[in-house]
Structure formats: C-alpha cells, structure tokens
C-alpha cells in the first residue's frame, strides 16, 4: 500500500509517496497564488508517475502552511512533526534539523525514534529565510541558486542591517560603492548563517545535524554553518522534501 504526503509551503509545494519501506516518487512546484491548485497538481503528478488512481492510496496527509486548503487529504499533521519523521527516515542518527524555508526558519530536536522533543521557530521576520535571499538575489540581478558559487572563496562584505528591507538598501549602496557581487553574496550568506546560528543558540544543537528546506540547496551556507557550529552539517538531494516525506511515512498506517 502506498501513502502520499503533500507539504504546501509558503513558497514551494512538495509531495512524496511511500510504500512502507522507501520513497517511490517526489514532486515539487512553486505554491503560487492557490495552495489548493498546487496541492491538486502534486497529487495528480505523483499518481501519474506511479500509474495509480486516488482510490489505490492508503492515506494522503497534508502538511505545511497550506495544509488546511487541501480538500483531498485524510488528515493534516504539523510540519514540525513531519520534518522530525522525515529526518528519521533519512538517517536515524539525526538529532537536530535546521530547516530554512521560504518564509520561516526552524530548529527541531528529535529523539532516536524521530519524535520531536523540542523546537524553535522564527516566522516573524523574513531575515534569515529564503525570502531574504530571493530579495537580495534580485537586487544583485542573479538567481537565488547562484549565490553559493558566487560567494565561494570570497571575503564576505559586512551586511549590518537586521531587516530585509534595510538590508536590500544596504546591498544597493554596496553595489554603488563598487563592491563586487561575489563579496556581497558571501556577506548575505554570512548574515543568514549568523541569524541561524543565533536561533540554534537559543535551543542548542546536538549531533547529527541535518540542514533541510529549500535554502539547504545553498552549499556554501551549509559550510558556513559547519564552521560556526564546529560540527558537521549534513544535507542531501531530499532535503527540501523532508516535510512531505515525513507526512507520507506518518500516513502509512491504517
Ligand atoms: P517553504 O516550504 O517555506 O515554501 P522551501 O523549504 O520549499 O519553502 O524553500 C523555498 C525557498 O528555498 C525559497 O525561498 C527559495 O528562495 C529557496 N531556495 C531554493 N533554491 C535555493 C538555492 N539554490 N539556494 C538558496 N535558496 C534556495
């Protein structure tokens, strides 16, 4: 029997299918203006990939901020719980999940069974999230996916503003002063790293640490976090799917 997890985030919507042993398929699209449409698209995409009908599915679990807008789900579960379960599937030794998504960041601590023991979330401020990096990438006229390679091996420019709006003006001023895009990109990533480190400091991080969410695709940021924490920070190509994977696994019960 197959279960499906649908994680509709503020920026990206993700889905995963699980057969009781392994993840069979994943799918991702921008959430866009309608969480419901994004969810419908993902469900149909997964069913198509597996050549199945909705009736063949054991359970469909919704998670993420848009979970309340999904009419087809059997149950909804918070993304904190789903991230914990997803991390446990990836590696049962993971004890801390550092999740940086489109509009929030979370530190989630889990036990050896993947159950959440503590968590802390920043959803009050865009600084330190994917949104911050998207705004800054626009100001630098590069794609958000280019920031990591751009900043690599460059001395980070000092970005002192704690607020996305002010930091954007600061970036524009730095460009006008002739600072290179490379040093500004490194500075922006250092700024997200520092904010994440401060959030981790409030709850503590236990080894193994797993970096999840769309922002974890930024390898340089992961390396900066490793340096700051003085601990290895793991991630893989399923990092953005952690919530959807956890939801699919939690749905694999009668
Ligand atoms: P949510 O679940 O909150 O919608 P995700 O965890 O799916 O968010 O992450 C979406 C965010 O990931 C976007 O804000 C986007 O800017 C960011 N992102 C995607 N690719 C990269 C990349 N290569 N480097 C940095 N950030 C990225």
PDB file of C-alpha atoms and ligand atoms in Angstrom:
ATOM      1  CA  UNK A   1       0.000   0.000   0.000  1.00  0.00           C
ATOM      2  CA  UNK A   2       1.154   3.500  -0.792  1.00  0.00           C
ATOM      3  CA  UNK A   3       0.700   6.707   1.213  1.00  0.00           C
ATOM      4  CA  UNK A   4       1.259  10.248  -0.029  1.00  0.00           C
ATOM      5  CA  UNK A   5       2.464  13.336   1.860  1.00  0.00           C
ATOM      6  CA  UNK A   6       1.704  16.791   0.471  1.00  0.00           C
ATOM      7  CA  UNK A   7       3.626  19.706   2.007  1.00  0.00           C
ATOM      8  CA  UNK A   8       2.324  23.065   0.799  1.00  0.00           C
ATOM      9  CA  UNK A   9       4.786  25.708   1.970  1.00  0.00           C
ATOM     10  CA  UNK A  10       4.560  29.471   1.546  1.00  0.00           C
ATOM     11  CA  UNK A  11       6.869  29.395  -1.474  1.00  0.00           C
ATOM     12  CA  UNK A  12       7.203  25.789  -2.676  1.00  0.00           C
ATOM     13  CA  UNK A  13       4.788  22.824  -2.607  1.00  0.00           C
ATOM     14  CA  UNK A  14       6.237  19.335  -2.361  1.00  0.00           C
ATOM     15  CA  UNK A  15       4.837  15.781  -2.393  1.00  0.00           C
ATOM     16  CA  UNK A  16       6.264  12.321  -1.723  1.00  0.00           C
ATOM     17  CA  UNK A  17       4.926   8.749  -2.000  1.00  0.00           C
ATOM     18  CA  UNK A  18       5.949   5.961   0.417  1.00  0.00           C
ATOM     19  CA  UNK A  19       5.374   2.201   0.166  1.00  0.00           C
ATOM     20  CA  UNK A  20       6.201   1.247   3.771  1.00  0.00           C
ATOM     21  CA  UNK A  21       9.907   0.852   3.041  1.00  0.00           C
ATOM     22  CA  UNK A  22      11.086   3.557   0.713  1.00  0.00           C
ATOM     23  CA  UNK A  23      10.159   6.804  -1.031  1.00  0.00           C
ATOM     24  CA  UNK A  24       8.925   5.923  -4.529  1.00  0.00           C
ATOM     25  CA  UNK A  25       8.428   9.373  -6.055  1.00  0.00           C
ATOM     26  CA  UNK A  26       8.631  13.083  -5.269  1.00  0.00           C
ATOM     27  CA  UNK A  27       7.291  16.191  -6.970  1.00  0.00           C
ATOM     28  CA  UNK A  28       7.779  19.944  -6.453  1.00  0.00           C
ATOM     29  CA  UNK A  29       6.211  23.128  -7.847  1.00  0.00           C
ATOM     30  CA  UNK A  30       6.032  26.774  -6.743  1.00  0.00           C
ATOM     31  CA  UNK A  31       2.984  27.207  -4.455  1.00  0.00           C
ATOM     32  CA  UNK A  32       1.802  30.225  -6.457  1.00  0.00           C
ATOM     33  CA  UNK A  33      -1.399  32.025  -5.532  1.00  0.00           C
ATOM     34  CA  UNK A  34      -3.505  28.924  -4.767  1.00  0.00           C
ATOM     35  CA  UNK A  35      -2.317  26.277  -2.244  1.00  0.00           C
ATOM     36  CA  UNK A  36      -5.259  24.111  -3.338  1.00  0.00           C
ATOM     37  CA  UNK A  37      -4.271  24.165  -7.012  1.00  0.00           C
ATOM     38  CA  UNK A  38      -0.656  23.448  -6.131  1.00  0.00           C
ATOM     39  CA  UNK A  39      -1.749  20.507  -3.967  1.00  0.00           C
ATOM     40  CA  UNK A  40      -4.057  19.131  -6.681  1.00  0.00           C
ATOM     41  CA  UNK A  41      -1.277  19.346  -9.233  1.00  0.00           C
ATOM     42  CA  UNK A  42       1.165  17.478  -6.980  1.00  0.00           C
ATOM     43  CA  UNK A  43      -1.310  14.725  -6.110  1.00  0.00           C
ATOM     44  CA  UNK A  44      -2.091  14.109  -9.794  1.00  0.00           C
ATOM     45  CA  UNK A  45       1.584  14.274 -10.716  1.00  0.00           C
ATOM     46  CA  UNK A  46       2.517  11.621  -8.130  1.00  0.00           C
ATOM     47  CA  UNK A  47      -0.434   9.383  -9.157  1.00  0.00           C
ATOM     48  CA  UNK A  48       0.636   9.727 -12.806  1.00  0.00           C
ATOM     49  CA  UNK A  49       4.279   8.920 -12.008  1.00  0.00           C
ATOM     50  CA  UNK A  50       3.197   5.747 -10.180  1.00  0.00           C
ATOM     51  CA  UNK A  51       0.404   4.888 -12.625  1.00  0.00           C
ATOM     52  CA  UNK A  52      -2.164   4.789  -9.795  1.00  0.00           C
ATOM     53  CA  UNK A  53      -5.667   6.141  -9.058  1.00  0.00           C
ATOM     54  CA  UNK A  54      -6.559   8.080  -5.900  1.00  0.00           C
ATOM     55  CA  UNK A  55      -8.586   5.032  -4.702  1.00  0.00           C
ATOM     56  CA  UNK A  56      -5.351   2.977  -4.639  1.00  0.00           C
ATOM     57  CA  UNK A  57      -3.819   5.237  -1.972  1.00  0.00           C
ATOM     58  CA  UNK A  58      -3.904   4.204   1.688  1.00  0.00           C
ATOM     59  CA  UNK A  59      -3.794   7.741   3.141  1.00  0.00           C
ATOM     60  CA  UNK A  60      -2.986  11.238   1.960  1.00  0.00           C
ATOM     61  CA  UNK A  61      -1.525  13.518   4.628  1.00  0.00           C
ATOM     62  CA  UNK A  62      -1.352  17.298   4.297  1.00  0.00           C
ATOM     63  CA  UNK A  63       1.281  19.442   5.985  1.00  0.00           C
ATOM     64  CA  UNK A  64       2.826  22.917   5.680  1.00  0.00           C
ATOM     65  CA  UNK A  65       1.061  26.250   5.985  1.00  0.00           C
ATOM     66  CA  UNK A  66      -1.317  25.410   3.090  1.00  0.00           C
ATOM     67  CA  UNK A  67      -2.437  22.062   4.537  1.00  0.00           C
ATOM     68  CA  UNK A  68      -5.818  23.482   5.578  1.00  0.00           C
ATOM     69  CA  UNK A  69      -6.638  24.274   1.923  1.00  0.00           C
ATOM     70  CA  UNK A  70      -6.351  20.691   0.655  1.00  0.00           C
ATOM     71  CA  UNK A  71      -9.794  19.070   0.274  1.00  0.00           C
ATOM     72  CA  UNK A  72      -8.424  15.630  -0.683  1.00  0.00           C
ATOM     73  CA  UNK A  73      -6.359  14.851   2.442  1.00  0.00           C
ATOM     74  CA  UNK A  74      -7.341  12.198   5.001  1.00  0.00           C
ATOM     75  CA  UNK A  75      -5.540  14.038   7.796  1.00  0.00           C
ATOM     76  CA  UNK A  76      -3.315  17.051   8.437  1.00  0.00           C
ATOM     77  CA  UNK A  77      -0.177  16.994  10.591  1.00  0.00           C
ATOM     78  CA  UNK A  78       2.064  19.954  11.538  1.00  0.00           C
ATOM     79  CA  UNK A  79       5.252  20.411   9.544  1.00  0.00           C
ATOM     80  CA  UNK A  80       7.341  20.201  12.740  1.00  0.00           C
ATOM     81  CA  UNK A  81       6.192  16.602  13.370  1.00  0.00           C
ATOM     82  CA  UNK A  82       6.580  15.721   9.681  1.00  0.00           C
ATOM     83  CA  UNK A  83      10.094  17.155   9.489  1.00  0.00           C
ATOM     84  CA  UNK A  84      11.094  15.096  12.509  1.00  0.00           C
ATOM     85  CA  UNK A  85       9.763  11.886  10.954  1.00  0.00           C
ATOM     86  CA  UNK A  86      11.294  12.712   7.570  1.00  0.00           C
ATOM     87  CA  UNK A  87      14.707  13.295   9.134  1.00  0.00           C
ATOM     88  CA  UNK A  88      14.479   9.965  10.981  1.00  0.00           C
ATOM     89  CA  UNK A  89      13.796   8.212   7.645  1.00  0.00           C
ATOM     90  CA  UNK A  90      16.864   9.807   6.067  1.00  0.00           C
ATOM     91  CA  UNK A  91      19.166   8.925   8.963  1.00  0.00           C
ATOM     92  CA  UNK A  92      18.032   7.634  12.366  1.00  0.00           C
ATOM     93  CA  UNK A  93      21.114   9.259  13.965  1.00  0.00           C
ATOM     94  CA  UNK A  94      19.864  12.777  13.175  1.00  0.00           C
ATOM     95  CA  UNK A  95      19.066  14.689  16.385  1.00  0.00           C
ATOM     96  CA  UNK A  96      18.748  18.280  15.122  1.00  0.00           C
ATOM     97  CA  UNK A  97      17.001  19.563  11.997  1.00  0.00           C
ATOM     98  CA  UNK A  98      17.839  23.082  10.828  1.00  0.00           C
ATOM     99  CA  UNK A  99      15.068  23.957   8.382  1.00  0.00           C
ATOM    100  CA  UNK A 100      15.241  27.176   6.365  1.00  0.00           C
ATOM    101  CA  UNK A 101      12.240  27.591   4.094  1.00  0.00           C
ATOM    102  CA  UNK A 102      10.665  30.383   2.097  1.00  0.00           C
ATOM    103  CA  UNK A 103       9.356  32.483   4.959  1.00  0.00           C
ATOM    104  CA  UNK A 104      10.442  30.874   8.196  1.00  0.00           C
ATOM    105  CA  UNK A 105      13.271  29.003   9.829  1.00  0.00           C
ATOM    106  CA  UNK A 106      13.019  26.279  12.467  1.00  0.00           C
ATOM    107  CA  UNK A 107      15.302  24.294  14.708  1.00  0.00           C
ATOM    108  CA  UNK A 108      13.760  20.899  15.519  1.00  0.00           C
ATOM    109  CA  UNK A 109      15.255  18.445  18.000  1.00  0.00           C
ATOM    110  CA  UNK A 110      14.295  14.789  17.665  1.00  0.00           C
ATOM    111  CA  UNK A 111      14.929  11.574  19.562  1.00  0.00           C
ATOM    112  CA  UNK A 112      16.082   8.211  18.242  1.00  0.00           C
ATOM    113  CA  UNK A 113      12.501   7.419  17.107  1.00  0.00           C
ATOM    114  CA  UNK A 114      12.135  10.637  15.124  1.00  0.00           C
ATOM    115  CA  UNK A 115       9.764  12.182  17.668  1.00  0.00           C
ATOM    116  CA  UNK A 116      10.085  15.903  18.279  1.00  0.00           C
ATOM    117  CA  UNK A 117      11.485  16.706  21.743  1.00  0.00           C
ATOM    118  CA  UNK A 118      11.806  20.486  21.310  1.00  0.00           C
ATOM    119  CA  UNK A 119      11.623  23.117  18.582  1.00  0.00           C
ATOM    120  CA  UNK A 120      12.029  26.816  17.958  1.00  0.00           C
ATOM    121  CA  UNK A 121      10.642  28.756  15.011  1.00  0.00           C
ATOM    122  CA  UNK A 122      11.286  32.201  13.538  1.00  0.00           C
ATOM    123  CA  UNK A 123       8.275  33.173  11.452  1.00  0.00           C
ATOM    124  CA  UNK A 124       8.089  36.815  12.499  1.00  0.00           C
ATOM    125  CA  UNK A 125      10.830  38.175  10.301  1.00  0.00           C
ATOM    126  CA  UNK A 126      11.924  37.440   6.719  1.00  0.00           C
ATOM    127  CA  UNK A 127      15.607  37.988   7.548  1.00  0.00           C
ATOM    128  CA  UNK A 128      17.391  34.647   7.716  1.00  0.00           C
ATOM    129  CA  UNK A 129      14.895  32.919   5.389  1.00  0.00           C
ATOM    130  CA  UNK A 130      14.667  32.047   1.692  1.00  0.00           C
ATOM    131  CA  UNK A 131      12.649  35.213   1.111  1.00  0.00           C
ATOM    132  CA  UNK A 132      15.613  37.315   2.296  1.00  0.00           C
ATOM    133  CA  UNK A 133      17.935  35.561  -0.169  1.00  0.00           C
ATOM    134  CA  UNK A 134      15.399  35.910  -3.016  1.00  0.00           C
ATOM    135  CA  UNK A 135      15.040  39.673  -2.440  1.00  0.00           C
ATOM    136  CA  UNK A 136      18.828  40.087  -2.281  1.00  0.00           C
ATOM    137  CA  UNK A 137      19.445  37.921  -5.357  1.00  0.00           C
ATOM    138  CA  UNK A 138      17.006  40.189  -7.241  1.00  0.00           C
ATOM    139  CA  UNK A 139      18.908  43.275  -6.031  1.00  0.00           C
ATOM    140  CA  UNK A 140      22.135  41.694  -7.330  1.00  0.00           C
ATOM    141  CA  UNK A 141      20.382  40.627 -10.562  1.00  0.00           C
ATOM    142  CA  UNK A 142      21.344  36.969 -10.107  1.00  0.00           C
ATOM    143  CA  UNK A 143      19.319  33.808  -9.494  1.00  0.00           C
ATOM    144  CA  UNK A 144      18.999  32.680  -5.860  1.00  0.00           C
ATOM    145  CA  UNK A 145      20.620  29.382  -6.915  1.00  0.00           C
ATOM    146  CA  UNK A 146      23.784  31.248  -7.994  1.00  0.00           C
ATOM    147  CA  UNK A 147      24.565  32.836  -4.608  1.00  0.00           C
ATOM    148  CA  UNK A 148      26.518  29.841  -3.293  1.00  0.00           C
ATOM    149  CA  UNK A 149      29.025  29.629  -6.170  1.00  0.00           C
ATOM    150  CA  UNK A 150      29.190  33.417  -6.428  1.00  0.00           C
ATOM    151  CA  UNK A 151      30.177  33.828  -2.796  1.00  0.00           C
ATOM    152  CA  UNK A 152      32.573  30.869  -2.582  1.00  0.00           C
ATOM    153  CA  UNK A 153      36.189  31.829  -1.762  1.00  0.00           C
ATOM    154  CA  UNK A 154      35.316  35.495  -1.278  1.00  0.00           C
ATOM    155  CA  UNK A 155      35.687  37.624   1.820  1.00  0.00           C
ATOM    156  CA  UNK A 156      32.095  38.380   2.994  1.00  0.00           C
ATOM    157  CA  UNK A 157      31.091  42.045   2.748  1.00  0.00           C
ATOM    158  CA  UNK A 158      29.683  43.321   6.025  1.00  0.00           C
ATOM    159  CA  UNK A 159      25.854  43.422   5.897  1.00  0.00           C
ATOM    160  CA  UNK A 160      24.859  45.072   9.157  1.00  0.00           C
ATOM    161  CA  UNK A 161      21.080  45.594   8.730  1.00  0.00           C
ATOM    162  CA  UNK A 162      18.933  43.168  10.701  1.00  0.00           C
ATOM    163  CA  UNK A 163      15.886  43.797   8.497  1.00  0.00           C
ATOM    164  CA  UNK A 164      15.270  42.597   4.922  1.00  0.00           C
ATOM    165  CA  UNK A 165      14.054  45.999   3.716  1.00  0.00           C
ATOM    166  CA  UNK A 166      17.089  47.865   5.138  1.00  0.00           C
ATOM    167  CA  UNK A 167      19.492  45.119   4.051  1.00  0.00           C
ATOM    168  CA  UNK A 168      18.213  45.497   0.477  1.00  0.00           C
ATOM    169  CA  UNK A 169      19.069  49.234   0.571  1.00  0.00           C
ATOM    170  CA  UNK A 170      22.458  48.303   2.032  1.00  0.00           C
ATOM    171  CA  UNK A 171      23.106  45.900  -0.860  1.00  0.00           C
ATOM    172  CA  UNK A 172      22.157  48.587  -3.380  1.00  0.00           C
ATOM    173  CA  UNK A 173      24.589  51.014  -1.651  1.00  0.00           C
ATOM    174  CA  UNK A 174      27.381  48.407  -1.614  1.00  0.00           C
ATOM    175  CA  UNK A 175      26.899  47.838  -5.369  1.00  0.00           C
ATOM    176  CA  UNK A 176      27.033  51.619  -5.925  1.00  0.00           C
ATOM    177  CA  UNK A 177      30.271  51.781  -3.892  1.00  0.00           C
ATOM    178  CA  UNK A 178      31.811  49.268  -6.296  1.00  0.00           C
ATOM    179  CA  UNK A 179      31.816  46.207  -4.003  1.00  0.00           C
ATOM    180  CA  UNK A 180      31.786  43.013  -6.078  1.00  0.00           C
ATOM    181  CA  UNK A 181      28.708  40.791  -6.356  1.00  0.00           C
ATOM    182  CA  UNK A 182      30.891  37.957  -5.051  1.00  0.00           C
ATOM    183  CA  UNK A 183      31.745  39.634  -1.739  1.00  0.00           C
ATOM    184  CA  UNK A 184      28.139  40.828  -1.319  1.00  0.00           C
ATOM    185  CA  UNK A 185      26.807  37.296  -1.976  1.00  0.00           C
ATOM    186  CA  UNK A 186      29.250  35.924   0.623  1.00  0.00           C
ATOM    187  CA  UNK A 187      28.143  38.659   3.050  1.00  0.00           C
ATOM    188  CA  UNK A 188      24.455  37.844   2.557  1.00  0.00           C
ATOM    189  CA  UNK A 189      25.052  34.153   3.231  1.00  0.00           C
ATOM    190  CA  UNK A 190      27.148  35.034   6.282  1.00  0.00           C
ATOM    191  CA  UNK A 191      24.238  37.143   7.519  1.00  0.00           C
ATOM    192  CA  UNK A 192      21.768  34.213   7.148  1.00  0.00           C
ATOM    193  CA  UNK A 193      24.338  31.934   8.800  1.00  0.00           C
ATOM    194  CA  UNK A 194      24.682  34.310  11.776  1.00  0.00           C
ATOM    195  CA  UNK A 195      20.915  34.562  12.231  1.00  0.00           C
ATOM    196  CA  UNK A 196      20.518  30.791  12.040  1.00  0.00           C
ATOM    197  CA  UNK A 197      23.373  30.324  14.492  1.00  0.00           C
ATOM    198  CA  UNK A 198      21.685  32.711  16.935  1.00  0.00           C
ATOM    199  CA  UNK A 199      18.413  30.738  16.627  1.00  0.00           C
ATOM    200  CA  UNK A 200      20.285  27.461  17.222  1.00  0.00           C
ATOM    201  CA  UNK A 201      21.993  29.048  20.245  1.00  0.00           C
ATOM    202  CA  UNK A 202      18.602  29.510  21.934  1.00  0.00           C
ATOM    203  CA  UNK A 203      17.796  25.790  21.852  1.00  0.00           C
ATOM    204  CA  UNK A 204      21.153  24.069  21.315  1.00  0.00           C
ATOM    205  CA  UNK A 205      22.170  21.649  18.575  1.00  0.00           C
ATOM    206  CA  UNK A 206      23.010  18.029  19.048  1.00  0.00           C
ATOM    207  CA  UNK A 207      24.987  15.969  16.560  1.00  0.00           C
ATOM    208  CA  UNK A 208      23.892  14.766  13.915  1.00  0.00           C
ATOM    209  CA  UNK A 209      22.645  17.974  12.376  1.00  0.00           C
ATOM    210  CA  UNK A 210      20.609  17.895   9.161  1.00  0.00           C
ATOM    211  CA  UNK A 211      20.040  21.014   7.060  1.00  0.00           C
ATOM    212  CA  UNK A 212      16.621  20.996   5.326  1.00  0.00           C
ATOM    213  CA  UNK A 213      14.296  23.303   3.385  1.00  0.00           C
ATOM    214  CA  UNK A 214      14.878  24.946   0.019  1.00  0.00           C
ATOM    215  CA  UNK A 215      17.693  27.108   1.378  1.00  0.00           C
ATOM    216  CA  UNK A 216      19.713  23.970   2.215  1.00  0.00           C
ATOM    217  CA  UNK A 217      20.457  23.769  -1.525  1.00  0.00           C
ATOM    218  CA  UNK A 218      22.899  26.581  -0.836  1.00  0.00           C
ATOM    219  CA  UNK A 219      26.038  24.545  -0.133  1.00  0.00           C
ATOM    220  CA  UNK A 220      28.190  27.478   0.951  1.00  0.00           C
ATOM    221  CA  UNK A 221      25.666  28.372   3.652  1.00  0.00           C
ATOM    222  CA  UNK A 222      25.839  24.776   4.948  1.00  0.00           C
ATOM    223  CA  UNK A 223      29.642  25.045   5.067  1.00  0.00           C
ATOM    224  CA  UNK A 224      29.453  28.401   6.885  1.00  0.00           C
ATOM    225  CA  UNK A 225      27.119  26.833   9.458  1.00  0.00           C
ATOM    226  CA  UNK A 226      29.543  23.920   9.928  1.00  0.00           C
ATOM    227  CA  UNK A 227      32.382  26.360  10.617  1.00  0.00           C
ATOM    228  CA  UNK A 228      30.327  28.377  13.066  1.00  0.00           C
ATOM    229  CA  UNK A 229      28.939  25.331  14.927  1.00  0.00           C
ATOM    230  CA  UNK A 230      32.173  23.387  14.661  1.00  0.00           C
ATOM    231  CA  UNK A 231      30.044  20.322  13.851  1.00  0.00           C
ATOM    232  CA  UNK A 232      29.279  18.564  10.562  1.00  0.00           C
ATOM    233  CA  UNK A 233      26.066  19.754   8.877  1.00  0.00           C
ATOM    234  CA  UNK A 234      24.507  17.098   6.620  1.00  0.00           C
ATOM    235  CA  UNK A 235      22.114  17.534   3.727  1.00  0.00           C
ATOM    236  CA  UNK A 236      21.194  15.619   0.575  1.00  0.00           C
ATOM    237  CA  UNK A 237      19.039  15.910  -2.527  1.00  0.00           C
ATOM    238  CA  UNK A 238      15.901  15.056  -0.479  1.00  0.00           C
ATOM    239  CA  UNK A 239      16.438  17.963   1.957  1.00  0.00           C
ATOM    240  CA  UNK A 240      13.633  20.107   0.527  1.00  0.00           C
ATOM    241  CA  UNK A 241      11.237  17.117   0.691  1.00  0.00           C
ATOM    242  CA  UNK A 242      11.676  16.352   4.395  1.00  0.00           C
ATOM    243  CA  UNK A 243       8.154  17.526   5.381  1.00  0.00           C
ATOM    244  CA  UNK A 244       6.468  15.680   2.502  1.00  0.00           C
ATOM    245  CA  UNK A 245       8.482  12.521   3.205  1.00  0.00           C
ATOM    246  CA  UNK A 246       7.598  12.637   6.920  1.00  0.00           C
ATOM    247  CA  UNK A 247       3.915  13.181   6.078  1.00  0.00           C
ATOM    248  CA  UNK A 248       3.896  10.220   3.667  1.00  0.00           C
ATOM    249  CA  UNK A 249       5.528   7.973   6.287  1.00  0.00           C
ATOM    250  CA  UNK A 250       3.118   9.109   9.042  1.00  0.00           C
ATOM    251  CA  UNK A 251       0.279   8.323   6.637  1.00  0.00           C
ATOM    252  CA  UNK A 252       1.391   4.741   6.207  1.00  0.00           C
ATOM    253  CA  UNK A 253      -0.949   3.465   8.924  1.00  0.00           C
ATOM    254  CA  UNK A 254      -4.421   2.060   8.584  1.00  0.00           C
TER     255      UNK A 254
HETATM  256  P1  LIG B   1       8.502  26.615   2.035  1.00  0.00           P
HETATM  257  O1  LIG B   1       8.226  25.190   2.452  1.00  0.00           O
HETATM  258  O2  LIG B   1       8.571  27.565   3.189  1.00  0.00           O
HETATM  259  O3  LIG B   1       7.643  27.092   0.924  1.00  0.00           O
HETATM  260  P2  LIG B   1      11.024  25.583   0.973  1.00  0.00           P
HETATM  261  O4  LIG B   1      11.631  24.882   2.150  1.00  0.00           O
HETATM  262  O5  LIG B   1      10.465  24.708  -0.087  1.00  0.00           O
HETATM  263  O6  LIG B   1       9.978  26.656   1.477  1.00  0.00           O
HETATM  264  O7  LIG B   1      12.119  26.555   0.369  1.00  0.00           O
HETATM  265  C1  LIG B   1      11.803  27.551  -0.552  1.00  0.00           C
HETATM  266  C2  LIG B   1      12.924  28.557  -0.540  1.00  0.00           C
HETATM  267  O8  LIG B   1      14.128  27.937  -0.963  1.00  0.00           O
HETATM  268  C3  LIG B   1      12.713  29.739  -1.477  1.00  0.00           C
HETATM  269  O9  LIG B   1      12.578  30.933  -0.730  1.00  0.00           O
HETATM  270  C4  LIG B   1      13.973  29.786  -2.317  1.00  0.00           C
HETATM  271  O10 LIG B   1      14.497  31.090  -2.344  1.00  0.00           O
HETATM  272  C5  LIG B   1      14.936  28.908  -1.561  1.00  0.00           C
HETATM  273  N1  LIG B   1      15.887  28.261  -2.472  1.00  0.00           N
HETATM  274  C6  LIG B   1      15.635  27.411  -3.486  1.00  0.00           C
HETATM  275  N2  LIG B   1      16.789  27.055  -4.099  1.00  0.00           N
HETATM  276  C7  LIG B   1      17.782  27.686  -3.432  1.00  0.00           C
HETATM  277  C8  LIG B   1      19.204  27.727  -3.568  1.00  0.00           C
HETATM  278  N3  LIG B   1      19.838  27.027  -4.503  1.00  0.00           N
HETATM  279  N4  LIG B   1      19.899  28.493  -2.682  1.00  0.00           N
HETATM  280  C9  LIG B   1      19.269  29.185  -1.710  1.00  0.00           C
HETATM  281  N5  LIG B   1      17.944  29.193  -1.546  1.00  0.00           N
HETATM  282  C10 LIG B   1      17.218  28.465  -2.382  1.00  0.00           C
END
